[in-house]
Every structure is written in C-alpha cells, then in structure tokens.
Amino acid sequence: MSLLEALDEYQAEALRAIEECQTSQEIEDVRIRFLGKKKGKLKDLQSLLGKASPEERPQFGQRFNTAKEAVETALESRKTAIEKPSGPRDQFDVTLPGTAFELGKPHPVSRTISELKDIAGRLGFSIADGPEVEDDYHNFVALNIPEDHPARDPLDNFYLSVAQAGQGGAWLLRSQTSTVQIRVMENTPPPIRIVSTGRVYRPDTIDATHSCMFHQMEGLFIASNVTMSNLKTVLKMLAVSYLGDDIAIRFRPSFFPFTEPSVEVDIQWGNNWMEVGGAGMVDPNVLRAVGYDPEQVSGFAFGLGIERLCMKRYGISDIRLLTGNDLRFLSQF
Ligand code: FA5
C-alpha cells in the first residue's frame, strides 16, 4: 500500500471512530489513538513520510497535513456536540418548582384614572385631551383670569423661560386641566360632554396632601338648560361610583374666575373633610371667549384632584408615597 493510500485509510478509519464516540472519554481515547504524539497512528505514518523519495515528499507531506487537519476538526466538532446538552431535558429537572415571576400592575394613580374615565363614560362623557405645556391664553385669558390676577403670579406657576416673542405671550406647564375646556369648546359646537384627565403642575409647598405635580380630571357639560343640580348629581354619582355608597360629600360656596356660581367639593376624611375638587356653572365670559352664545347654552365644569380620590380609595395617608417609587409600599395595592 502506498503512503497515499495509507493516509486515506487512516483518515477514513479515524472519522468512523470519531463518529461512534458517545462520551468525552471516548473522544479522548480516539484522539490518543489517532493523533497521539507517542504511539498514535499518525506517528507511524510520519515515520513512513521520512522514508519517501525527495520527489514524492511534497505531495505526501501535503496529504499528511490535510488528513491530520480533517481528524482534528472532526474530533473538535464531535466533542462540542457531545458536551453541548441536546435539549431542555438535559438542562432542567422538569419536576422542580419553577421560578416565580413577580407580576407588575398599574400604579394606583393610573388605576384611579382609568376607573374614573370608565365611570364618566357610563355617565355619557367622552374623553378629551390637551397639552401639558400651555400658552397664557388657554391657561388664563380664556378662563376669565385677568392680567393682574394672583393666579398668574410667577411664584404660583411654572413658566417656561423660552422666549415667546410674537407667539401670544408666556408659556407654562398648565396649572389646571381647565385649559382643555377651552380647547374643546374652541373646536366643537355644543352640546359637549367630556372629561379630560392629565398632569398639572404647581410650585405648591409639598406636604401630605400637596404635590408640585399631580393629576386632575376635568369635566365639562354644555347644552341648553344645564343646571347646578345637574352638576351636583354628576359629582355625587362619580363619588359614589368610585368611593362607595356610603361616601359623604359636601359642596361649599367658593370662587373661580371661570365659573359662577362656584363650589368647592369635599369628601369625608376620617373625622374631617378633604377638598377634592372645584366646580361651578361656566361663566358667560368663558362661553363668549369661545364664540358661544350664553343666551342659548349653559353648562357646568368641574376639576377633581385625582391623587386625593386615589388616597381615599386606597387608604393612603400621604400623597408623597405615590411618587416615592417604593415597591414595598406600591405592591400592597
Ligand atoms: C382648580 O384647579 C380648578 N381648575 C377646578 C375647577 C374646574 C373649578 C372647573 C371650576 C370649574 P383647585 O385649584 O381647587 O381648582 O384644584 C382642584 C383640586 O386639585 C383640588 O381640590 C385638589 O383636590 C387638587 N389639588 C390642588 N392642588 C393640589 C396639589 N398641590 N397637590 C395635589 N392635589 C392638588
């Protein structure tokens, strides 16, 4: 047998042996048998190579190298195949208890918002939306809040410092969702029945019931012959639906530039009362500002503090807990 034939046979025999290996130990045995430095079969062939004539030597040498490489590669890939687990059964004991994943859930404020929207929807209100960055016109002017009104004070609002030359005055982070009333009425003829929820911003001193960023739900109902008793009924129904039949609610006379008459709405808070919103009959000046005729239509509006309703519902005593991001607290709800 020529050396070339011997190399072919060596390679074929080695590849067959490798194919049959089932364990790392068998792989190692085959490696020693075919590639071993001391007594491996390749060693024998190498000594024959030394005896080849100078003309034959380059060809034999080349074949010797390819045979060696083929065996090395086959060994390596068989080894990887054996050592790599072939499926999930090799990795897992399926009878072991699984890893428990802690499921997240919506934040209590988010839940309050979606529940309030649902309740309002059942009362026939649809959903409107407005921007959080507002202009002076929608936050104040159209709401009948004059130039010199204290509500415009820079100390009571987050004004944006960007230059607003030629763009209708200052911009600010809206301080109330009442801005959405104006935006809706500007674009829609009456009748209107909407609620709008969203964030509002005020540089208030932070305490257990005040935050500098909180949420409100605005409501607006415009039609012919809307009355104060309609307003009280809707607010009472909202409160009962969200907080339960036994919730005590009261209305106190108040003042807002954009409603007349106006009330503040309180709910029972332990042995005390907590203010949860402002409301009233939309002021004729506001109706005129959006092009409505106050002789033809009337309406009511309300703005509720969502965090405070949420606190009442879940028995939370401090508004700061809602933004503290403490999972030990949040996971209770
Ligand atoms: C208003 O914002 C009026 N826009 C409400 C309104 C709408 C009146 C439509 C008439 C017609 P007020 O500033 O009172 O009103 O705020 C309404 C509610 O937001 C408060 O009753 C309270 O529940 C909540 N609120 C006010 N300030 C804070 C604060 N710093 N942190 C948390 N909640 C607040």
Short mmCIF file of C-alpha atoms and ligand atoms in Angstrom, two decimals:
data_model
loop_
_atom_site.label_atom_id
_atom_site.label_comp_id
_atom_site.label_asym_id
_atom_site.label_seq_id
_atom_site.Cartn_x
_atom_site.Cartn_y
_atom_site.Cartn_z
CA MET A 1 0.00 0.00 0.00
CA SER A 2 1.34 3.36 -0.95
CA LEU A 3 1.71 6.07 1.62
CA LEU A 4 -1.16 8.00 -0.01
CA GLU A 5 -3.47 5.00 0.36
CA ALA A 6 -2.34 4.52 3.92
CA LEU A 7 -3.23 8.17 4.67
CA ASP A 8 -6.70 7.75 3.04
CA GLU A 9 -7.31 4.68 5.14
CA TYR A 10 -6.05 6.43 8.28
CA GLN A 11 -8.42 9.33 7.74
CA ALA A 12 -11.46 7.13 6.97
CA GLU A 13 -10.83 4.91 9.98
CA ALA A 14 -10.36 7.88 12.30
CA LEU A 15 -13.54 9.63 11.11
CA ARG A 16 -15.55 6.43 11.62
CA ALA A 17 -14.17 6.03 15.13
CA ILE A 18 -14.92 9.68 15.95
CA GLU A 19 -18.47 9.33 14.68
CA GLU A 20 -19.05 6.44 17.08
CA CYS A 21 -17.84 8.31 20.16
CA GLN A 22 -20.54 8.92 22.77
CA THR A 23 -18.57 10.36 25.67
CA SER A 24 -15.75 12.83 26.24
CA GLN A 25 -13.63 9.93 27.46
CA GLU A 26 -14.13 8.05 24.20
CA ILE A 27 -13.19 11.18 22.28
CA GLU A 28 -10.00 11.44 24.29
CA ASP A 29 -9.18 7.77 23.66
CA VAL A 30 -9.70 8.19 19.92
CA ARG A 31 -7.57 11.33 19.94
CA ILE A 32 -4.71 9.46 21.56
CA ARG A 33 -5.16 6.53 19.17
CA PHE A 34 -5.07 8.61 16.02
CA LEU A 35 -3.14 11.78 16.89
CA GLY A 36 -1.13 10.75 19.95
CA LYS A 37 2.44 12.05 19.90
CA LYS A 38 3.97 8.85 21.28
CA LYS A 39 2.14 5.86 19.88
CA GLY A 40 -0.65 7.28 17.71
CA LYS A 41 -1.23 6.01 14.20
CA LEU A 42 -0.21 9.34 12.76
CA LYS A 43 3.18 8.91 14.34
CA ASP A 44 3.68 5.66 12.34
CA LEU A 45 2.68 7.44 9.12
CA GLN A 46 5.05 10.26 9.92
CA SER A 47 7.96 7.86 10.11
CA LEU A 48 6.98 6.48 6.64
CA LEU A 49 6.94 10.04 5.34
CA GLY A 50 10.59 10.30 6.33
CA LYS A 51 11.35 7.42 4.01
CA ALA A 52 9.62 8.84 0.91
CA SER A 53 11.78 9.94 -2.03
CA PRO A 54 12.55 13.66 -2.36
CA GLU A 55 10.18 13.88 -5.43
CA GLU A 56 7.25 12.24 -3.61
CA ARG A 57 7.77 14.08 -0.38
CA PRO A 58 5.95 17.39 -1.11
CA GLN A 59 2.76 15.55 -2.25
CA PHE A 60 2.85 13.13 0.67
CA GLY A 61 3.58 15.96 3.05
CA GLN A 62 0.56 17.89 1.86
CA ARG A 63 -1.75 14.88 2.13
CA PHE A 64 -0.34 14.12 5.56
CA ASN A 65 -1.33 17.61 6.71
CA THR A 66 -4.86 17.51 5.28
CA ALA A 67 -5.52 14.10 6.87
CA LYS A 68 -4.29 15.37 10.24
CA GLU A 69 -6.43 18.51 9.97
CA ALA A 70 -9.53 16.53 8.97
CA VAL A 71 -9.16 14.31 12.03
CA GLU A 72 -8.53 17.25 14.36
CA THR A 73 -11.58 19.13 13.07
CA ALA A 74 -13.84 16.09 13.30
CA LEU A 75 -12.68 15.43 16.87
CA GLU A 76 -13.34 19.02 17.89
CA SER A 77 -16.84 19.13 16.44
CA ARG A 78 -17.81 15.73 17.87
CA LYS A 79 -16.52 16.88 21.26
CA THR A 80 -18.62 20.04 21.09
CA ALA A 81 -21.68 18.03 20.05
CA ILE A 82 -21.26 15.61 22.94
CA GLU A 83 -20.60 18.24 25.57
CA LYS A 84 -23.42 20.52 24.48
CA PRO A 85 -26.71 19.49 26.05
CA SER A 86 -29.04 18.37 23.32
CA GLY A 87 -32.28 19.71 24.72
CA PRO A 88 -34.16 21.12 27.67
CA ARG A 89 -34.39 17.71 29.32
CA ASP A 90 -30.64 17.75 29.84
CA GLN A 91 -30.72 21.21 31.40
CA PHE A 92 -33.76 21.12 33.64
CA ASP A 93 -35.32 18.85 36.10
CA VAL A 94 -38.89 19.45 34.99
CA THR A 95 -40.20 18.29 38.35
CA LEU A 96 -38.53 21.16 40.22
CA PRO A 97 -40.75 24.10 41.20
CA GLY A 98 -40.45 26.91 38.63
CA THR A 99 -39.05 30.40 39.20
CA ALA A 100 -41.82 32.66 40.39
CA PHE A 101 -42.04 35.89 38.42
CA GLU A 102 -43.44 38.85 40.27
CA LEU A 103 -46.10 40.37 38.09
CA GLY A 104 -46.26 44.14 37.96
CA LYS A 105 -49.54 46.01 37.95
CA PRO A 106 -50.68 49.53 37.18
CA HIS A 107 -49.88 52.24 39.71
CA PRO A 108 -52.82 53.21 41.99
CA VAL A 109 -52.98 56.63 40.32
CA SER A 110 -53.18 55.02 36.87
CA ARG A 111 -55.89 52.72 38.13
CA THR A 112 -57.81 55.64 39.59
CA ILE A 113 -57.58 57.47 36.27
CA SER A 114 -58.86 54.56 34.24
CA GLU A 115 -61.66 53.80 36.68
CA LEU A 116 -62.79 57.43 36.79
CA LYS A 117 -62.80 57.54 32.99
CA ASP A 118 -64.89 54.36 32.90
CA ILE A 119 -67.40 55.79 35.35
CA ALA A 120 -67.60 59.08 33.44
CA GLY A 121 -68.05 57.08 30.22
CA ARG A 122 -71.04 55.31 31.76
CA LEU A 123 -72.49 58.73 32.61
CA GLY A 124 -72.24 59.69 28.93
CA PHE A 125 -68.97 61.67 28.95
CA SER A 126 -66.40 61.13 26.24
CA ILE A 127 -62.64 61.65 26.62
CA ALA A 128 -60.75 64.76 25.54
CA ASP A 129 -57.06 65.60 25.77
CA GLY A 130 -54.90 68.68 25.86
CA PRO A 131 -51.21 69.66 26.04
CA GLU A 132 -49.28 69.93 29.31
CA VAL A 133 -47.31 72.91 28.02
CA GLU A 134 -49.86 75.66 27.62
CA ASP A 135 -49.98 79.25 26.49
CA ASP A 136 -51.12 82.17 28.58
CA TYR A 137 -54.35 82.38 26.57
CA HIS A 138 -55.67 78.89 27.36
CA ASN A 139 -54.41 78.73 30.96
CA PHE A 140 -55.64 82.21 31.93
CA VAL A 141 -57.13 84.65 29.42
CA ALA A 142 -59.88 82.45 28.01
CA LEU A 143 -60.67 81.29 31.55
CA ASN A 144 -61.52 84.84 32.53
CA ILE A 145 -58.39 85.23 34.66
CA PRO A 146 -57.32 88.87 34.20
CA GLU A 147 -53.77 90.21 33.76
CA ASP A 148 -53.39 91.22 37.42
CA HIS A 149 -54.96 88.10 38.98
CA PRO A 150 -52.82 86.45 41.69
CA ALA A 151 -53.29 83.04 39.98
CA ARG A 152 -50.85 84.28 37.33
CA ASP A 153 -48.10 85.01 39.84
CA PRO A 154 -44.73 83.59 38.75
CA LEU A 155 -44.42 82.17 42.26
CA ASP A 156 -47.58 80.11 41.71
CA ASN A 157 -46.76 78.76 38.26
CA PHE A 158 -44.00 77.01 36.33
CA TYR A 159 -43.40 79.46 33.48
CA LEU A 160 -41.12 78.34 30.69
CA SER A 161 -38.13 80.58 30.18
CA VAL A 162 -38.04 80.20 26.39
CA ALA A 163 -38.50 83.49 24.54
CA GLN A 164 -42.03 83.76 23.20
CA ALA A 165 -41.79 86.87 21.06
CA GLY A 166 -44.75 87.05 18.71
CA GLN A 167 -46.32 83.84 20.00
CA GLY A 168 -49.08 85.11 22.21
CA GLY A 169 -47.20 85.66 25.46
CA ALA A 170 -45.79 83.34 28.07
CA TRP A 171 -45.90 79.57 28.06
CA LEU A 172 -46.16 77.49 31.19
CA LEU A 173 -46.73 73.97 32.47
CA ARG A 174 -50.52 74.01 32.83
CA SER A 175 -51.66 74.63 36.40
CA GLN A 176 -55.10 73.07 35.85
CA THR A 177 -56.89 70.88 33.33
CA SER A 178 -59.49 73.63 32.81
CA THR A 179 -57.36 74.58 29.77
CA VAL A 180 -58.88 71.58 28.00
CA GLN A 181 -62.39 73.05 28.39
CA ILE A 182 -61.30 75.96 26.22
CA ARG A 183 -59.54 73.80 23.65
CA VAL A 184 -62.59 71.56 23.26
CA MET A 185 -65.10 74.43 23.05
CA GLU A 186 -62.94 76.27 20.51
CA ASN A 187 -63.17 73.31 18.17
CA THR A 188 -66.60 71.84 18.86
CA PRO A 189 -70.09 73.29 18.72
CA PRO A 190 -72.39 72.48 21.68
CA PRO A 191 -73.66 70.18 23.07
CA ILE A 192 -70.50 68.96 24.79
CA ARG A 193 -70.00 66.32 27.44
CA ILE A 194 -66.33 65.49 28.04
CA VAL A 195 -63.87 64.60 30.74
CA SER A 196 -60.13 65.05 30.47
CA THR A 197 -57.50 63.61 32.78
CA GLY A 198 -53.86 64.57 32.96
CA ARG A 199 -50.96 66.07 34.83
CA VAL A 200 -50.88 69.59 36.16
CA TYR A 201 -48.04 71.48 37.79
CA ARG A 202 -47.86 74.00 40.63
CA PRO A 203 -44.97 75.14 42.82
CA ASP A 204 -47.03 74.40 45.95
CA THR A 205 -45.34 73.60 49.24
CA ILE A 206 -45.21 69.83 49.37
CA ASP A 207 -46.96 68.11 52.27
CA ALA A 208 -49.20 65.09 52.89
CA THR A 209 -51.92 66.34 50.52
CA HIS A 210 -49.97 68.63 48.16
CA SER A 211 -47.55 67.76 45.41
CA CYS A 212 -46.00 70.02 42.77
CA MET A 213 -47.07 67.63 40.03
CA PHE A 214 -50.44 65.95 40.32
CA HIS A 215 -53.39 64.86 38.20
CA GLN A 216 -56.80 66.33 37.68
CA MET A 217 -59.92 65.17 35.95
CA GLU A 218 -61.76 67.99 34.26
CA GLY A 219 -65.41 67.63 33.34
CA LEU A 220 -67.41 69.87 31.03
CA PHE A 221 -71.09 69.66 30.15
CA ILE A 222 -72.53 72.28 27.80
CA ALA A 223 -76.08 72.16 26.43
CA SER A 224 -79.28 74.11 26.78
CA ASN A 225 -80.70 74.40 30.28
CA VAL A 226 -77.89 72.74 32.21
CA THR A 227 -78.34 73.45 35.90
CA MET A 228 -76.40 73.47 39.14
CA SER A 229 -78.41 70.49 40.31
CA ASN A 230 -77.20 68.52 37.23
CA LEU A 231 -73.66 69.33 38.36
CA LYS A 232 -74.26 68.17 41.91
CA THR A 233 -75.89 64.97 40.69
CA VAL A 234 -73.00 64.10 38.40
CA LEU A 235 -70.39 64.79 41.10
CA LYS A 236 -72.32 62.78 43.64
CA MET A 237 -72.64 59.86 41.21
CA LEU A 238 -68.93 59.99 40.40
CA ALA A 239 -68.03 59.97 44.09
CA VAL A 240 -70.41 57.15 44.96
CA SER A 241 -69.36 55.03 41.98
CA TYR A 242 -65.68 55.40 42.77
CA LEU A 243 -65.68 55.54 46.59
CA GLY A 244 -68.80 53.58 47.53
CA ASP A 245 -72.39 54.26 48.52
CA ASP A 246 -71.57 55.49 51.99
CA ILE A 247 -69.18 58.26 50.93
CA ALA A 248 -70.11 61.62 52.42
CA ILE A 249 -69.69 64.54 50.02
CA ARG A 250 -70.38 68.24 50.56
CA PHE A 251 -70.37 71.41 48.46
CA ARG A 252 -69.07 74.71 49.80
CA PRO A 253 -69.64 78.07 48.08
CA SER A 254 -66.40 79.25 46.51
CA PHE A 255 -64.98 81.37 43.73
CA PHE A 256 -63.31 80.59 40.41
CA PRO A 257 -62.98 83.26 37.69
CA PHE A 258 -64.33 80.84 35.08
CA THR A 259 -67.47 79.65 36.91
CA GLU A 260 -70.37 81.45 38.54
CA PRO A 261 -71.67 80.27 40.93
CA SER A 262 -68.74 78.15 42.10
CA VAL A 263 -68.32 75.47 44.71
CA GLU A 264 -65.60 73.50 46.31
CA VAL A 265 -66.21 69.80 46.74
CA ASP A 266 -65.18 67.97 49.90
CA ILE A 267 -65.34 64.32 50.88
CA GLN A 268 -65.24 62.87 54.33
CA TRP A 269 -61.71 62.20 55.56
CA GLY A 270 -61.75 60.44 58.91
CA ASN A 271 -63.43 62.84 61.30
CA ASN A 272 -62.71 65.67 58.95
CA TRP A 273 -63.28 66.83 55.37
CA MET A 274 -60.86 66.89 52.47
CA GLU A 275 -61.18 69.17 49.47
CA VAL A 276 -61.15 67.06 46.30
CA GLY A 277 -62.26 69.49 43.63
CA GLY A 278 -63.64 72.75 42.36
CA ALA A 279 -66.72 73.17 40.18
CA GLY A 280 -69.40 75.56 39.02
CA MET A 281 -71.57 76.87 36.21
CA VAL A 282 -69.42 78.01 33.29
CA ASP A 283 -69.11 81.82 33.39
CA PRO A 284 -70.79 83.61 30.44
CA ASN A 285 -67.47 85.36 29.73
CA VAL A 286 -65.86 81.97 29.06
CA LEU A 287 -68.70 80.93 26.77
CA ARG A 288 -68.30 84.21 24.85
CA ALA A 289 -64.50 83.76 24.59
CA VAL A 290 -65.03 80.54 22.61
CA GLY A 291 -67.78 82.03 20.46
CA TYR A 292 -70.82 80.51 22.20
CA ASP A 293 -73.96 82.49 22.95
CA PRO A 294 -74.62 82.45 26.74
CA GLU A 295 -78.29 83.14 25.98
CA GLN A 296 -78.51 79.85 24.09
CA VAL A 297 -76.32 77.46 26.07
CA SER A 298 -75.24 76.97 29.63
CA GLY A 299 -73.07 74.40 31.29
CA PHE A 300 -71.12 73.19 34.24
CA ALA A 301 -67.48 72.31 34.73
CA PHE A 302 -65.54 70.57 37.45
CA GLY A 303 -61.91 69.79 38.23
CA LEU A 304 -61.14 66.91 40.61
CA GLY A 305 -57.81 66.10 42.28
CA ILE A 306 -57.10 62.52 41.25
CA GLU A 307 -54.42 61.79 43.86
CA ARG A 308 -56.75 62.72 46.69
CA LEU A 309 -59.53 60.47 45.37
CA CYS A 310 -56.96 57.71 44.98
CA MET A 311 -55.73 58.24 48.57
CA LYS A 312 -59.28 57.99 49.89
CA ARG A 313 -60.00 54.87 47.89
CA TYR A 314 -56.84 53.01 48.94
CA GLY A 315 -56.49 54.45 52.44
CA ILE A 316 -53.20 56.24 51.68
CA SER A 317 -52.41 58.96 54.17
CA ASP A 318 -49.57 60.79 52.40
CA ILE A 319 -49.50 61.88 48.74
CA ARG A 320 -45.69 61.62 48.68
CA LEU A 321 -45.93 57.83 48.94
CA LEU A 322 -47.49 57.82 45.47
CA THR A 323 -44.33 59.20 43.87
CA GLY A 324 -41.78 57.59 46.21
CA ASN A 325 -41.36 54.54 43.95
CA ASP A 326 -41.06 52.26 46.96
CA LEU A 327 -42.13 48.79 45.87
CA ARG A 328 -42.77 47.71 49.46
CA PHE A 329 -45.49 50.36 49.51
CA LEU A 330 -46.76 50.04 45.93
CA SER A 331 -47.04 46.26 45.93
CA GLN A 332 -49.73 46.43 48.63
CA PHE A 333 -52.26 47.77 46.13
C1 FA5 B 1 -58.86 74.07 40.06
O1 FA5 B 1 -57.78 73.65 39.64
C2 FA5 B 1 -59.97 74.41 39.12
N1 FA5 B 1 -59.48 74.39 37.77
C3 FA5 B 1 -61.13 73.44 39.32
C4 FA5 B 1 -62.34 73.83 38.56
C5 FA5 B 1 -62.59 73.26 37.33
C6 FA5 B 1 -63.24 74.74 39.11
C7 FA5 B 1 -63.73 73.63 36.62
C8 FA5 B 1 -64.36 75.11 38.42
C9 FA5 B 1 -64.62 74.54 37.17
P1 FA5 B 1 -58.19 73.90 42.56
O2 FA5 B 1 -57.02 74.74 42.48
O3 FA5 B 1 -59.03 74.00 43.80
O4 FA5 B 1 -59.17 74.14 41.34
O5 FA5 B 1 -57.76 72.39 42.37
C10 FA5 B 1 -58.71 71.35 42.21
C11 FA5 B 1 -58.31 70.12 43.00
O6 FA5 B 1 -56.99 69.70 42.65
C12 FA5 B 1 -58.21 70.36 44.49
O7 FA5 B 1 -59.48 70.26 45.08
C13 FA5 B 1 -57.32 69.23 44.94
O8 FA5 B 1 -58.05 68.02 45.02
C14 FA5 B 1 -56.37 69.13 43.78
N2 FA5 B 1 -55.12 69.82 44.08
C15 FA5 B 1 -54.89 71.15 44.06
N3 FA5 B 1 -53.61 71.43 44.37
C16 FA5 B 1 -53.02 70.24 44.62
C17 FA5 B 1 -51.69 69.84 44.97
N4 FA5 B 1 -50.71 70.71 45.12
N5 FA5 B 1 -51.44 68.52 45.11
C18 FA5 B 1 -52.42 67.60 44.94
N6 FA5 B 1 -53.68 67.92 44.59
C19 FA5 B 1 -53.98 69.21 44.43
#
